[in-house]
Short mmCIF file of C-alpha atoms in Angstrom, two decimals:
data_model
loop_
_atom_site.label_atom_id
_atom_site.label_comp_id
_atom_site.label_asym_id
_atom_site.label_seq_id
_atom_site.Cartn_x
_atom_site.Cartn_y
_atom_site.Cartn_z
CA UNK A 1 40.14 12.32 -84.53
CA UNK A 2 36.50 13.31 -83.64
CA UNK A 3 34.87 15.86 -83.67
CA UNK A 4 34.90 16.23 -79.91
CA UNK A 5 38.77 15.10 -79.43
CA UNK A 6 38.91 18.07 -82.08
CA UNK A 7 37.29 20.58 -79.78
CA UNK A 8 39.50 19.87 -76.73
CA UNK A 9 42.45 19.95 -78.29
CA UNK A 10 41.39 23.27 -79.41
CA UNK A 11 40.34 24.03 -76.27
CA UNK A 12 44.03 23.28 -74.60
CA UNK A 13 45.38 24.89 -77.30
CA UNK A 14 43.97 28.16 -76.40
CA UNK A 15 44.63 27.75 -72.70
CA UNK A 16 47.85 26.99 -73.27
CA UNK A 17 48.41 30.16 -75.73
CA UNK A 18 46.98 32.27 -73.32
CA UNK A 19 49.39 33.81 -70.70
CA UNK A 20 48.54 33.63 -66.99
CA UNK A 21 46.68 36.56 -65.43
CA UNK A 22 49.40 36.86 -63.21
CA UNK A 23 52.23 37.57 -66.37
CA UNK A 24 49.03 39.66 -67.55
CA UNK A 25 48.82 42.01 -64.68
CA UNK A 26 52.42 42.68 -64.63
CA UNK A 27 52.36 43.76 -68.39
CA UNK A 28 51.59 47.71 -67.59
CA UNK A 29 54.49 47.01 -65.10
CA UNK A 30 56.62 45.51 -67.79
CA UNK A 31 56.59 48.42 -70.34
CA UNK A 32 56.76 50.91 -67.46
CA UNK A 33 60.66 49.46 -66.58
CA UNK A 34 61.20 48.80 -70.17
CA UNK A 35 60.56 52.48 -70.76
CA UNK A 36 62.60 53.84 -67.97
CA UNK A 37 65.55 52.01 -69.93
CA UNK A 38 64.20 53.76 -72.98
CA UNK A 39 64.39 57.20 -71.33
CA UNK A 40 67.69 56.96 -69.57
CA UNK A 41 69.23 56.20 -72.57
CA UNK A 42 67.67 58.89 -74.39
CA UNK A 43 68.99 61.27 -71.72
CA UNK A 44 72.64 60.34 -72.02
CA UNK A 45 73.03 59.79 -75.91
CA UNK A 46 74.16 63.38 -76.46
CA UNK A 47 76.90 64.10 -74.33
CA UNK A 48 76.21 67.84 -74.44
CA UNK A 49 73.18 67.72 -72.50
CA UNK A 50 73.57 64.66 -70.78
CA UNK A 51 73.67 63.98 -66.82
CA UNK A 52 76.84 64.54 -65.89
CA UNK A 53 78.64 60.92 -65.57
CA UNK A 54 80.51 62.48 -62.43
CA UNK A 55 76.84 63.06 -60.55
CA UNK A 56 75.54 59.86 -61.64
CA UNK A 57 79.50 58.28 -60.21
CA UNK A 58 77.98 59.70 -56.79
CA UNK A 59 74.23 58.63 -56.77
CA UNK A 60 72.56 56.47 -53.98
CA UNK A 61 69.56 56.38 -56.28
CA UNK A 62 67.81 57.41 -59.46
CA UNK A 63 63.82 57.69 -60.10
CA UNK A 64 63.11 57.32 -63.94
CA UNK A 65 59.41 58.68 -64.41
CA UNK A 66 58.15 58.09 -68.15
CA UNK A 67 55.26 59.99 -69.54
CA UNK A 68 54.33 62.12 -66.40
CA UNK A 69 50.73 63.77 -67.69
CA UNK A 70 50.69 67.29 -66.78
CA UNK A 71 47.13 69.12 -67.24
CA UNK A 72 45.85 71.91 -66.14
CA UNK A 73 42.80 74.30 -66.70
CA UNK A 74 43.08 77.15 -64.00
CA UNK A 75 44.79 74.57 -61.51
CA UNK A 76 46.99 72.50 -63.16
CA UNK A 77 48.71 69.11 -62.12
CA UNK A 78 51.55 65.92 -62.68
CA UNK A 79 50.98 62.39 -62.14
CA UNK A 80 53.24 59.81 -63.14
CA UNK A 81 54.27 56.48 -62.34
CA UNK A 82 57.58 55.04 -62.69
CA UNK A 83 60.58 53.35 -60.72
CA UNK A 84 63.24 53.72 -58.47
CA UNK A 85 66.74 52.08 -58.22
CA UNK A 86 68.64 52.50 -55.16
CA UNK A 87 72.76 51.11 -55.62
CA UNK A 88 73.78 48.70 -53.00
CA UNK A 89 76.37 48.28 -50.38
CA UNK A 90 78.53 47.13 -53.02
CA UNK A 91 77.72 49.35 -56.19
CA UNK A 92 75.96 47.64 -57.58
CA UNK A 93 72.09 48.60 -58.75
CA UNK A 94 68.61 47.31 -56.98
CA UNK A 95 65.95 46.04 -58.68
CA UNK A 96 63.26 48.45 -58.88
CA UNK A 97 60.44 49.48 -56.95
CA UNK A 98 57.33 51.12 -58.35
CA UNK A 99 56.39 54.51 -57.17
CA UNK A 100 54.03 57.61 -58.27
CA UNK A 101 55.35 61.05 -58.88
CA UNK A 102 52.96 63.97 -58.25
CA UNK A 103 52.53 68.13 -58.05
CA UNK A 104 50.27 70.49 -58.05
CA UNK A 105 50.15 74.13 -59.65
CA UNK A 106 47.58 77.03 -59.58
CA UNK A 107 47.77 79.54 -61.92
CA UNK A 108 46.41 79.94 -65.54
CA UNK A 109 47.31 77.34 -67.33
CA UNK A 110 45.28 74.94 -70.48
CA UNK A 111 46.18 72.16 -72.11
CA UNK A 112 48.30 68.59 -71.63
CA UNK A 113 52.00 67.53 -71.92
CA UNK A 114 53.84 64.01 -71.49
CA UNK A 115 56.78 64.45 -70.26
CA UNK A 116 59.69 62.08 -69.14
CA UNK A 117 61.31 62.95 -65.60
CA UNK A 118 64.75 61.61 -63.98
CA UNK A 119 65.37 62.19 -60.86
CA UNK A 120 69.32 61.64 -58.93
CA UNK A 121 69.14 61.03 -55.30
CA UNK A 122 73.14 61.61 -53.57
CA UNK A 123 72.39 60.23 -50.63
CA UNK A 124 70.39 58.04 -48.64
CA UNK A 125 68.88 60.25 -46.70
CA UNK A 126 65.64 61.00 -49.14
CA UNK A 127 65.51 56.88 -50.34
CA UNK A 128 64.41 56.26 -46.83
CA UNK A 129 61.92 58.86 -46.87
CA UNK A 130 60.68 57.57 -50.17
CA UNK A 131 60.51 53.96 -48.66
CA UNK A 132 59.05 54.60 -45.33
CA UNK A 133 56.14 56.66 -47.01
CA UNK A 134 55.10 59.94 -49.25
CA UNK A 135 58.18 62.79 -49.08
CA UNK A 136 57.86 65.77 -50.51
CA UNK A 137 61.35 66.60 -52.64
CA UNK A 138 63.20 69.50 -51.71
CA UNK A 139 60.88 69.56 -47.91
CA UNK A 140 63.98 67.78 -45.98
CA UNK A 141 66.35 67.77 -48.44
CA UNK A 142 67.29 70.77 -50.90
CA UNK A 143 66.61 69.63 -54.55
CA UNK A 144 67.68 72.04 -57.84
CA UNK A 145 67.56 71.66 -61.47
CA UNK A 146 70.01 69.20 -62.71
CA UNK A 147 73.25 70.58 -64.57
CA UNK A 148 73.93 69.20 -67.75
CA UNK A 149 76.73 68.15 -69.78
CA UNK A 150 80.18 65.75 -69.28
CA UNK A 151 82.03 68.56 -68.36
CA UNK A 152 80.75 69.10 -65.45
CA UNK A 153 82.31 67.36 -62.06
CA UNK A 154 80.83 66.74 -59.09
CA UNK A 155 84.11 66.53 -57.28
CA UNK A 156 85.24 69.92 -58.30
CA UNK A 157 82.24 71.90 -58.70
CA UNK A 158 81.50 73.72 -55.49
CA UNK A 159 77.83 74.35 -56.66
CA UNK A 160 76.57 71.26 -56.22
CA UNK A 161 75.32 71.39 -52.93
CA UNK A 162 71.80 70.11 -53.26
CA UNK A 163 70.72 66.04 -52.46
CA UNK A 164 68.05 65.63 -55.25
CA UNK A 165 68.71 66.81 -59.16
CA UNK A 166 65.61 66.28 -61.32
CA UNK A 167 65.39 66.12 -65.18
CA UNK A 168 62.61 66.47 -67.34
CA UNK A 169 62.64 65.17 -71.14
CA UNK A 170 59.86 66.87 -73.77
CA UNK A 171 59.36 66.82 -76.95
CA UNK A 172 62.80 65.35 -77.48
CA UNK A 173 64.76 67.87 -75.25
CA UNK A 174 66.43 67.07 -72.18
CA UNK A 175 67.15 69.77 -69.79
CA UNK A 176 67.72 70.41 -65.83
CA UNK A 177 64.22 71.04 -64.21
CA UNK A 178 62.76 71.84 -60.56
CA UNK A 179 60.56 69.19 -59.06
CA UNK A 180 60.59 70.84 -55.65
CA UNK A 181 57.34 70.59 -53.75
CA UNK A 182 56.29 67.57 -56.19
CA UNK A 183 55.30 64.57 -53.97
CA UNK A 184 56.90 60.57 -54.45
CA UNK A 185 55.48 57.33 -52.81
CA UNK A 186 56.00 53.63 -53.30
CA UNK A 187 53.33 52.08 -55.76
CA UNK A 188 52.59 48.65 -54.07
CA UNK A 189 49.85 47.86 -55.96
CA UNK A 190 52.51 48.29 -59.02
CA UNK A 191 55.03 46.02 -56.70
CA UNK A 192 53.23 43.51 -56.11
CA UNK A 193 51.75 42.59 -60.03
CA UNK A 194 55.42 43.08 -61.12
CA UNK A 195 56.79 40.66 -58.74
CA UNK A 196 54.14 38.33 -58.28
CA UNK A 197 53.35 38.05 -55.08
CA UNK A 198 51.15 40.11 -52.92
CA UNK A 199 52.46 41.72 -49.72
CA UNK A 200 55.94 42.12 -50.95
CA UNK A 201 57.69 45.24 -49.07
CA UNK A 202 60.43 47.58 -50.73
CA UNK A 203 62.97 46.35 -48.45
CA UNK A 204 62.62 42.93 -50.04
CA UNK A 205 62.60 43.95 -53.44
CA UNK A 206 65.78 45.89 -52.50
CA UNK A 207 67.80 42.58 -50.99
CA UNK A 208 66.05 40.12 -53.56
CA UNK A 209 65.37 38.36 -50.76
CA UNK A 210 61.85 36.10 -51.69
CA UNK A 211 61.15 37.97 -55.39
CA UNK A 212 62.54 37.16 -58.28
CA UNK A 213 64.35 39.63 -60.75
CA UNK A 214 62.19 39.46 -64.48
CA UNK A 215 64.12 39.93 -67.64
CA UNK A 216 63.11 43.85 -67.94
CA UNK A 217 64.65 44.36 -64.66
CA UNK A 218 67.99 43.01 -65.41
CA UNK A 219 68.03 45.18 -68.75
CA UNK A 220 66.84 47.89 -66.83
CA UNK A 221 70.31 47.44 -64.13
CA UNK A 222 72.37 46.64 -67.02
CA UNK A 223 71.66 50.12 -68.27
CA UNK A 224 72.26 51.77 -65.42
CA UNK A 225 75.41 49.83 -65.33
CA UNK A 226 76.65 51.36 -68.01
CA UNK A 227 75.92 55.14 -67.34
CA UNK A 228 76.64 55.04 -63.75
CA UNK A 229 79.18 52.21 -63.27
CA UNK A 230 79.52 50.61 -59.84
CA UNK A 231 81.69 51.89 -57.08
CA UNK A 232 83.86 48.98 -57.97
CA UNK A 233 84.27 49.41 -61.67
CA UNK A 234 84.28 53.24 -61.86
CA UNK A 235 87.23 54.58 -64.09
CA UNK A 236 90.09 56.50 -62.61
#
């Protein structure tokens, strides 16, 4: 082989090593889903202070936001980026669509956190919001601090009134928390590197219809599966 047959072979090589710019884009994407797998599990490993399983039975939806910055010097501030996963006509769960998470705060206030939000949506009322533009939680819809623990059921318990529950995870603990007044909006930018291919709308990420589903995503519904069960497969 010569010395030039030597170069271009080299030359494939590498372009052929290299991913796409397309599969790189989507790589911040990626991690962001494979992290909201991360967290939900995290949340539910210690029954104690887990989401109930009986408010999760009943959810439309569920927003997993990891590491949501808060900072704040004077006026403080959240911004985080994650995903949400609305369940279908039959139970079972969407793929997910990208959104941003923010809040504001004035007060005194130094320093920065990471912290890991989840937020339950019972009905569809606050999904559509979501989908048809930025809605303020808890502004058309009353949202609360999550309850914790298994023992707690939504059938029976006549204090769970609100639509939204929100979550927060810090520093390894995992507690109800108020996200009232905090603002969520679809991420399209997010959307459309994920799924590869520009101009694709929530709706059709929702009904698969045109997109296709990428191995994070599947793990991502397969863990959902398994925490809050489809209408169909639900225990007695």
């Amino acid at each position: 082989m010569t010395r030039i047959h030597r170069m271009i072979a080299a030359v494939l090589f590498l372009f052929l090593a290299l991913p796409s710019a397309s599969s790189m884009a989507a790589t911040e994407e990626t991690n962001r889903v494979e992290s909201a797998s991360e967290v939900l599990s995290k949340a539910m490993e210690i029954p104690e202070s887990a989401i109930p399983p009986a408010l999760l039975a009943d959810a439309q939806g569920i927003a997993i936001i990891p590491g949501v910055i808060k900072v704040g010097l004077f006026v403080g501030g959240q911004y985080g980026r994650g995903v949400l996963v609305v369940r279908g006509k039959g139970g079972a769960w969407s793929n997910p669509v990208f959104v941003t998470l923010m809040s504001g705060s004035v007060g005194w206030q130094i320093g920065a956190e990471s912290t890991d939000f989840v937020i339950v949506f019972k009905t569809p009322r606050s999904i559509e919001g979501i989908m048809k533009g930025q809605y303020t939680l808890g502004a058309e819809a009353a949202a609360a601090a999550g309850p914790v623990g298994r023992s707690v059921k939504a059938s029976t318990d006549i204090e769970l009134k609100a639509e939204i529950y929100s979550y927060s995870r810090s520093r390894g603990l995992f507690a109800g928390v108020s996200l009232e007044g905090s603002s969520m909006q679809v991420d399209d930018k997010s959307n459309a590197a994920y799924y590869e291919k520009e101009e694709v709308r929530p709706s059709g990420i929702l009904s698969e219809k045109g997109v296709r589903t990428p191995a994070s995503a599947e793990k991502l519904k397969k863990s959902l599966e398994k925490y809050a069960p489809a209408a169909t497969k639900r225990g007695p």
